[in-house]
mmCIF file of C-alpha atoms in Angstrom:
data_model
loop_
_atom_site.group_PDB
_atom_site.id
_atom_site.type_symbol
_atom_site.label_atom_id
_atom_site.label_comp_id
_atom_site.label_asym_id
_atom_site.label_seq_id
_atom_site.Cartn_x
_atom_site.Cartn_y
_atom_site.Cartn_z
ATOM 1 C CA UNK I 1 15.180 2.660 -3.410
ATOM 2 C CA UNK I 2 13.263 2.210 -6.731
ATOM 3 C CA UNK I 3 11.415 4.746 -8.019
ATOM 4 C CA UNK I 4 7.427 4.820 -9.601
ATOM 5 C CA UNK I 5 6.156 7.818 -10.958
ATOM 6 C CA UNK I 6 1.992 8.677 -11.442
ATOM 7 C CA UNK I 7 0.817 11.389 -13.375
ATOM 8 C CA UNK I 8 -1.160 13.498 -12.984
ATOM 9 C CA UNK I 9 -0.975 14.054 -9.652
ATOM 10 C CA UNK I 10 -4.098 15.655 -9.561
ATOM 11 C CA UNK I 11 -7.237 15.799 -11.839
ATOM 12 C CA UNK I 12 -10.393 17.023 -11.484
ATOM 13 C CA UNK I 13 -13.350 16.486 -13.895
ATOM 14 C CA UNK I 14 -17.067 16.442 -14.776
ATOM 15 C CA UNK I 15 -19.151 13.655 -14.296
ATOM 16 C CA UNK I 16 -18.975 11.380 -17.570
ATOM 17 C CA UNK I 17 -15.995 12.109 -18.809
ATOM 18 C CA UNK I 18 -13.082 9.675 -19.181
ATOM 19 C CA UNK I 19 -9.636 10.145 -16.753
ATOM 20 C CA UNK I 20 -6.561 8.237 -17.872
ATOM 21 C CA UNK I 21 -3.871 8.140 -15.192
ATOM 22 C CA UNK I 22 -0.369 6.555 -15.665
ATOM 23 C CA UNK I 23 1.927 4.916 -14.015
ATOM 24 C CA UNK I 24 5.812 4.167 -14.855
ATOM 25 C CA UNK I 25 8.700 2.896 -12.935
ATOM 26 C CA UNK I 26 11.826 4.891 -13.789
ATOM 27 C CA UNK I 27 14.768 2.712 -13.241
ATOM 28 C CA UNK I 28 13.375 -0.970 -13.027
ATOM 29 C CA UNK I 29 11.660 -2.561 -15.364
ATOM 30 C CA UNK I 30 8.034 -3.775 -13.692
ATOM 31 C CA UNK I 31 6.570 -7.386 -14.843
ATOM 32 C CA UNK I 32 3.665 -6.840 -12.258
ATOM 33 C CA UNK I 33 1.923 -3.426 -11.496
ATOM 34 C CA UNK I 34 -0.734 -2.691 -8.836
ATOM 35 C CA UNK I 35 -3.421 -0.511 -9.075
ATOM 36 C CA UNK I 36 -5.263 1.028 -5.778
ATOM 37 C CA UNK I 37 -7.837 3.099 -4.290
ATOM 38 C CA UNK I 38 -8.219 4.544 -1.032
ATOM 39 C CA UNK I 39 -10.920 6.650 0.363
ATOM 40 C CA UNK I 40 -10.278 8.718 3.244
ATOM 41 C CA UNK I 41 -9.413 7.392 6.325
ATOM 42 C CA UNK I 42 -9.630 3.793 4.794
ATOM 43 C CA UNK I 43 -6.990 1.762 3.775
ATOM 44 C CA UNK I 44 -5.783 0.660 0.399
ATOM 45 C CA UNK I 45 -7.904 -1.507 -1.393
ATOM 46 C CA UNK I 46 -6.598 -3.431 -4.200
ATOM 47 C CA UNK I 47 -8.399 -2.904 -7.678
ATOM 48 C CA UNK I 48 -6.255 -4.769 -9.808
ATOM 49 C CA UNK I 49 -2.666 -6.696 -10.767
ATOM 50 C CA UNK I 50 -1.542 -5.656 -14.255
ATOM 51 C CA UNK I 51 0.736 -7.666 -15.841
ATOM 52 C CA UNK I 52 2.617 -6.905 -18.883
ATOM 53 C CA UNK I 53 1.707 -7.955 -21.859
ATOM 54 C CA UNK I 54 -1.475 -9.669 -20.824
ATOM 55 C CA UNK I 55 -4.520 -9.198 -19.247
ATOM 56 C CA UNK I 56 -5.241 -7.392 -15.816
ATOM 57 C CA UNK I 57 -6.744 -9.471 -12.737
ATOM 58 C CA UNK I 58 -9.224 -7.661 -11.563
ATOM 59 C CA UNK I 59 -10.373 -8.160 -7.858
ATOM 60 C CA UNK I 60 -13.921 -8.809 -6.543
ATOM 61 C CA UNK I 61 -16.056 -5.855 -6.951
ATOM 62 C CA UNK I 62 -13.934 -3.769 -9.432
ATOM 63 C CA UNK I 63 -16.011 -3.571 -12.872
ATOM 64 C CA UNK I 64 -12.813 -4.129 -15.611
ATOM 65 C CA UNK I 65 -15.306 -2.310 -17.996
ATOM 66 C CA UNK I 66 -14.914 0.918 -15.812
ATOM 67 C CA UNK I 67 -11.373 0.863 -14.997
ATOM 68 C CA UNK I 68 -9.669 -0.034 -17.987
ATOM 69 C CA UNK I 69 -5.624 -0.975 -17.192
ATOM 70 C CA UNK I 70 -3.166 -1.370 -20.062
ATOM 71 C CA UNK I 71 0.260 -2.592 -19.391
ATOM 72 C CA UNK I 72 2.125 -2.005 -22.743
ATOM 73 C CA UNK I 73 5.736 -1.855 -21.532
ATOM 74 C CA UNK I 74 7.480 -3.174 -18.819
ATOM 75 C CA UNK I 75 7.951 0.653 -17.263
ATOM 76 C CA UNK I 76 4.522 1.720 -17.788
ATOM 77 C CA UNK I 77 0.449 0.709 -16.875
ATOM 78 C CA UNK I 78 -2.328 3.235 -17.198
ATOM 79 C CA UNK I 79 -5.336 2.988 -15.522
ATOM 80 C CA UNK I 80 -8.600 4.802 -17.153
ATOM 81 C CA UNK I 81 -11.368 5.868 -15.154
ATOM 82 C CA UNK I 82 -14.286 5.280 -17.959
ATOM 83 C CA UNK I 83 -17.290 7.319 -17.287
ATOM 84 C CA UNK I 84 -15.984 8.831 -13.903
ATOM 85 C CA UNK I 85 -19.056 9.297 -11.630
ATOM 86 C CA UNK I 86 -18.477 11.076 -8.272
ATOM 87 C CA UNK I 87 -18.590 8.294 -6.147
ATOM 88 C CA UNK I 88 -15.020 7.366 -8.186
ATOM 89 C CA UNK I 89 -13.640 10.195 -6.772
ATOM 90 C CA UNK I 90 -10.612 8.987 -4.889
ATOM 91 C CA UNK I 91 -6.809 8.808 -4.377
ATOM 92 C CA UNK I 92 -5.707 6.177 -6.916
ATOM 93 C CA UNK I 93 -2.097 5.123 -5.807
ATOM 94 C CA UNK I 94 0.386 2.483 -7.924
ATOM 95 C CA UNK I 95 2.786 -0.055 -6.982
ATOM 96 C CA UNK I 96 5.529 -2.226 -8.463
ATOM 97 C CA UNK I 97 7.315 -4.693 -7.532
ATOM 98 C CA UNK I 98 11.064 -4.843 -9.167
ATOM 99 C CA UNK I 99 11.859 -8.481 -10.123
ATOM 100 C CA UNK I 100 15.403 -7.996 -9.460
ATOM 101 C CA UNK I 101 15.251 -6.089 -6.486
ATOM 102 C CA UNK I 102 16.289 -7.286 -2.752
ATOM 103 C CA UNK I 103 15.005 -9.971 -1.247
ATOM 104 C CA UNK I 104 14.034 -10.862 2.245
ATOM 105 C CA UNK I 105 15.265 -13.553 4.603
ATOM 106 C CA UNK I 106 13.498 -16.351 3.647
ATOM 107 C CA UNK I 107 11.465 -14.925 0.854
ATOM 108 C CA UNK I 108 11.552 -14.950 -2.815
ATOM 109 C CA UNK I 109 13.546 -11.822 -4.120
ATOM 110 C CA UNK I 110 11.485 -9.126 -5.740
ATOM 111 C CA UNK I 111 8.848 -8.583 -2.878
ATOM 112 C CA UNK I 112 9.219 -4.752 -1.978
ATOM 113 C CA UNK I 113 6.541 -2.229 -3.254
ATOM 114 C CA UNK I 114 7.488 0.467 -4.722
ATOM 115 C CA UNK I 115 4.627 3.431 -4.747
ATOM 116 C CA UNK I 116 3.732 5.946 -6.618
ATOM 117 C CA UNK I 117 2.868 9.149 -5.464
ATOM 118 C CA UNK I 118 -0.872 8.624 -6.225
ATOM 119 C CA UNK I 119 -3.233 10.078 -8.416
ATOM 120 C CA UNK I 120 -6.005 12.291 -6.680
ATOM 121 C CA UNK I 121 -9.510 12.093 -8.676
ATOM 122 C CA UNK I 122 -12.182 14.518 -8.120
ATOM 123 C CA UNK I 123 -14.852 14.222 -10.253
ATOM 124 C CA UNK I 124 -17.976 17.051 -10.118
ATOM 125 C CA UNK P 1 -12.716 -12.064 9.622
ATOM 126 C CA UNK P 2 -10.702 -9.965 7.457
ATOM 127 C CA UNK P 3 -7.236 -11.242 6.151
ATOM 128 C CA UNK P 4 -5.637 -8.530 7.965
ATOM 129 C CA UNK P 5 -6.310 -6.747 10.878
ATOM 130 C CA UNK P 6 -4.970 -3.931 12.822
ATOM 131 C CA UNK P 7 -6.649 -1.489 15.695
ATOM 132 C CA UNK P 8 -7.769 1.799 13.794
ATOM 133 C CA UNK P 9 -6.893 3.782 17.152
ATOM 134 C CA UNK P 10 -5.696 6.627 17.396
ATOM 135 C CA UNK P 11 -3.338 5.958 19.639
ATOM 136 C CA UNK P 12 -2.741 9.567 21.225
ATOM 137 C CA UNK P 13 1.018 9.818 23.117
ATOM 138 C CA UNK P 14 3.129 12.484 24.342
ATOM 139 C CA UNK P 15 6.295 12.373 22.604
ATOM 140 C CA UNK P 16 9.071 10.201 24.199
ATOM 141 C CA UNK P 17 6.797 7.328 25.265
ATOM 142 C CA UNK P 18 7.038 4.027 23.751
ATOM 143 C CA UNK P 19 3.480 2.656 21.883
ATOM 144 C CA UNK P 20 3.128 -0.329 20.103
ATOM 145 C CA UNK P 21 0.590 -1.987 17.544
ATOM 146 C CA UNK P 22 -0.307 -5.623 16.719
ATOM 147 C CA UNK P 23 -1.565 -6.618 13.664
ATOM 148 C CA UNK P 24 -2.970 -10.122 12.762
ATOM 149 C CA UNK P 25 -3.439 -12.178 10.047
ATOM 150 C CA UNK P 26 -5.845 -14.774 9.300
ATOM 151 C CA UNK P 27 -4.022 -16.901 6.952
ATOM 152 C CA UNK P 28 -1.108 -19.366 8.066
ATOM 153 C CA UNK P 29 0.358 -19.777 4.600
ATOM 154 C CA UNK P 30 1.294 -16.324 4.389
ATOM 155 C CA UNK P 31 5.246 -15.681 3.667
ATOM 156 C CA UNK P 32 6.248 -11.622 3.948
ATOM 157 C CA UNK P 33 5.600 -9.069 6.286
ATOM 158 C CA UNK P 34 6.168 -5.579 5.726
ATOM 159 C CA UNK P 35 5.216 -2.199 7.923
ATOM 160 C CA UNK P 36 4.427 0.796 5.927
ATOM 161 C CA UNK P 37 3.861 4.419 7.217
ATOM 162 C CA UNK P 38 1.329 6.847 5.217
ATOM 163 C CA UNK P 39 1.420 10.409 6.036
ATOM 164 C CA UNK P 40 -1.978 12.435 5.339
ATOM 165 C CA UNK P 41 -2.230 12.595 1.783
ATOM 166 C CA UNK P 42 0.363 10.669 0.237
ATOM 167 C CA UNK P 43 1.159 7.312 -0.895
ATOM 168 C CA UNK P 44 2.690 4.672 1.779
ATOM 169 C CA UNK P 45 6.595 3.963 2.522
ATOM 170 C CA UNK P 46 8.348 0.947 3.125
ATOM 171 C CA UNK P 47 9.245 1.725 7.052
ATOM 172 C CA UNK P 48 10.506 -1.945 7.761
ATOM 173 C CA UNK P 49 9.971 -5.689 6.849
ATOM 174 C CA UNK P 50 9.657 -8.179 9.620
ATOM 175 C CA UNK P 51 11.623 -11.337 9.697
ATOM 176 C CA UNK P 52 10.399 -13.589 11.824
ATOM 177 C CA UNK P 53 13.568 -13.554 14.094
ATOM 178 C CA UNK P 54 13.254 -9.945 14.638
ATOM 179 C CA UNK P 55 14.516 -6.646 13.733
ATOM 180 C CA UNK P 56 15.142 -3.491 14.946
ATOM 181 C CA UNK P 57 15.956 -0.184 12.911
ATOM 182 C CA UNK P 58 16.915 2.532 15.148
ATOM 183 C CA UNK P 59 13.440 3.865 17.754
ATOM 184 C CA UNK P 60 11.814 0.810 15.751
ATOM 185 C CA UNK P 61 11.494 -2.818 16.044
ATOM 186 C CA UNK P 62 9.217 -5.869 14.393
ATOM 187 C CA UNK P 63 8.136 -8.968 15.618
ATOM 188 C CA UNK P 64 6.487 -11.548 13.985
ATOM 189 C CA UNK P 65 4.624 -14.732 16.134
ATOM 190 C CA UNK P 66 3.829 -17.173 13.364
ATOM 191 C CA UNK P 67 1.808 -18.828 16.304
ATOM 192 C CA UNK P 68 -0.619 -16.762 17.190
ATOM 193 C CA UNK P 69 -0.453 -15.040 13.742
ATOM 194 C CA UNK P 70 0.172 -11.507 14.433
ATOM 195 C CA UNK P 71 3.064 -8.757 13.456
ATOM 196 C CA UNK P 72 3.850 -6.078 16.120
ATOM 197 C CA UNK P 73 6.060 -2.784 15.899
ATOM 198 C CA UNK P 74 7.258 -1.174 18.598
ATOM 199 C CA UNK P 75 8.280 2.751 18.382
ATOM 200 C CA UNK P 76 10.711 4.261 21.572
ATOM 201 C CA UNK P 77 11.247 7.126 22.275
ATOM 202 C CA UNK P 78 8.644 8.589 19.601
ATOM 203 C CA UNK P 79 9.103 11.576 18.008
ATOM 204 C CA UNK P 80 6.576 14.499 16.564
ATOM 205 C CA UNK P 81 7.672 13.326 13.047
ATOM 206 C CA UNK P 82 6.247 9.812 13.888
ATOM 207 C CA UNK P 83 2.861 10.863 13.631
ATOM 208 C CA UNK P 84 1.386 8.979 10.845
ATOM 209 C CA UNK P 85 -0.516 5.838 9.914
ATOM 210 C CA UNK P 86 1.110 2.422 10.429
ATOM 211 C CA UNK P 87 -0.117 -0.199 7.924
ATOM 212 C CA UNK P 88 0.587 -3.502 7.859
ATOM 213 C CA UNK P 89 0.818 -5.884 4.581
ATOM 214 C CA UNK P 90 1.014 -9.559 4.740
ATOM 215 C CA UNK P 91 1.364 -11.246 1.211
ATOM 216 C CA UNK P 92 1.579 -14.946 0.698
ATOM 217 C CA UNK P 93 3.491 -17.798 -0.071
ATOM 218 C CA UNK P 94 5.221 -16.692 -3.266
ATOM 219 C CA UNK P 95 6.124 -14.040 -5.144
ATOM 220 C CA UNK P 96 3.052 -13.717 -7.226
ATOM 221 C CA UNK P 97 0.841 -13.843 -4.215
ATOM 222 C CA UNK P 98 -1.645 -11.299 -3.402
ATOM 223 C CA UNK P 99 -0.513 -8.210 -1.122
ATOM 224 C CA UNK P 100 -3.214 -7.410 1.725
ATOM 225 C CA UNK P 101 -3.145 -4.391 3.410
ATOM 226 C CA UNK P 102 -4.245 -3.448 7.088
ATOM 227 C CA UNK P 103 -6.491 -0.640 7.453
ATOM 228 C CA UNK P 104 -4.128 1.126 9.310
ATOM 229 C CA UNK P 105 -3.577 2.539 12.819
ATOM 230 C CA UNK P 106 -3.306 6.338 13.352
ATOM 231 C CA UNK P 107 -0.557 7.269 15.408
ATOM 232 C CA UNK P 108 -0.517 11.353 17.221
ATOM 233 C CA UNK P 109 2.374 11.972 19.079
ATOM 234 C CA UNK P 110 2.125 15.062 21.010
ATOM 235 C CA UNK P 111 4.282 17.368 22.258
#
């Protein structure tokens, strides 16, 4: 299947500073990028939908001033962690969906999620 | 009521036995099913999508019942390797539409 990348990986910072963490897919080209969070034992929870070239949708509850999301190219959306606070410590994981990938029986083509292998934030 | 549902468990088996989860959604327009599977620390895998005739992959099949709204997947045989989180995802009507995620059920198998 399709493949996202994240980096870093892993980051781990004082309280204040700013964490940028990217996201690219390496052999599709992306329209649509999502941005989670999960805390332990707690599902994903949907932050954002970055779309390229415009601006992000940003769900209920997620402050776009703190989690800024640029989606320049069609292979690549960072997400940056503005201020990072402890309580934003977290495992930050992305998705894409390739346009042009398969599609399911009875559904519009392009509907698989592709993840990355998530970003893990610990901030002191 | 959430938009997605699913029993936390864990659901604690001895390897070999068959377990299966539901999962239910709360709206009726909703197009695409998909199960994932999330080992401890890293990000989730596409383990199957559910059509709503059916399918089976191997140990591992998916039912959907658009009339009572829920998804189920059904492990045989289950293996030490299938230990992980199940999650469900429902997204909606198009392409564009929002992708909600279950909460996820733990699954142990033990030996």
């Amino acid at each position: 299947g399709a493949v996202v990348s994240q980096h870093p990986s892993w980051v781990i910072c004082k309280s204040g500073t700013s964490v940028k963490i990217e996201c690219r897919s390496l052999d599709f080209q992306a329209t649509t990028m999502f941005w989670y969070r999960q805390f332990p034992k707690q599902s994903l929870m949907l932050m954002a939908t970055s779309n390229e070239g415009s601006k992000a949708t940003y769900e209920q509850g997620v402050e776009k001033d703190k989690f800024l999301i640029n989606h320049a190219s069609l292979t690549l959306s960072t997400l940056t962690v503005t201020s990072a606070h402890p309580e934003d410590s977290s495992f930050y994981i992305c998705s894409a969906r390739d346009p042009l990938g398969p599609g399911l029986a009875g559904g519009p083509t392009g509907e698989t999620q592709y993840f990355g292998p998530g970003t893990r934030l610990l901030v002191l | 009521r959430k938009e997605v549902e699913q029993d936390p468990g864990p659901f604690n088996v001895p390897e070999g036995a068959t377990v299966a989860f539901n999962c239910t959604y709360s709206n009726s327009a909703s197009q695409s099913f998909f199960w994932y599977r999330q080992d401890c620390r890293k990000e989730p895998k596409l383990l199957m999508s559910v059509y709503s005739s059916g399918n089976e992959d191997g140990r591992f099949t998916a039912q959907l019942n658009r009339a009572s709204q829920y998804i189920s997947l059904l492990i045989r045989d289950s293996k030490l390797s299938d230990s992980a989180t199940y999650l469900c995802v429902v997204i909606g009507y198009s392409s564009a539409s929002k992708i909600i995620f279950g909460s996820g059920t733990r699954l142990s198998i033990r030996p």
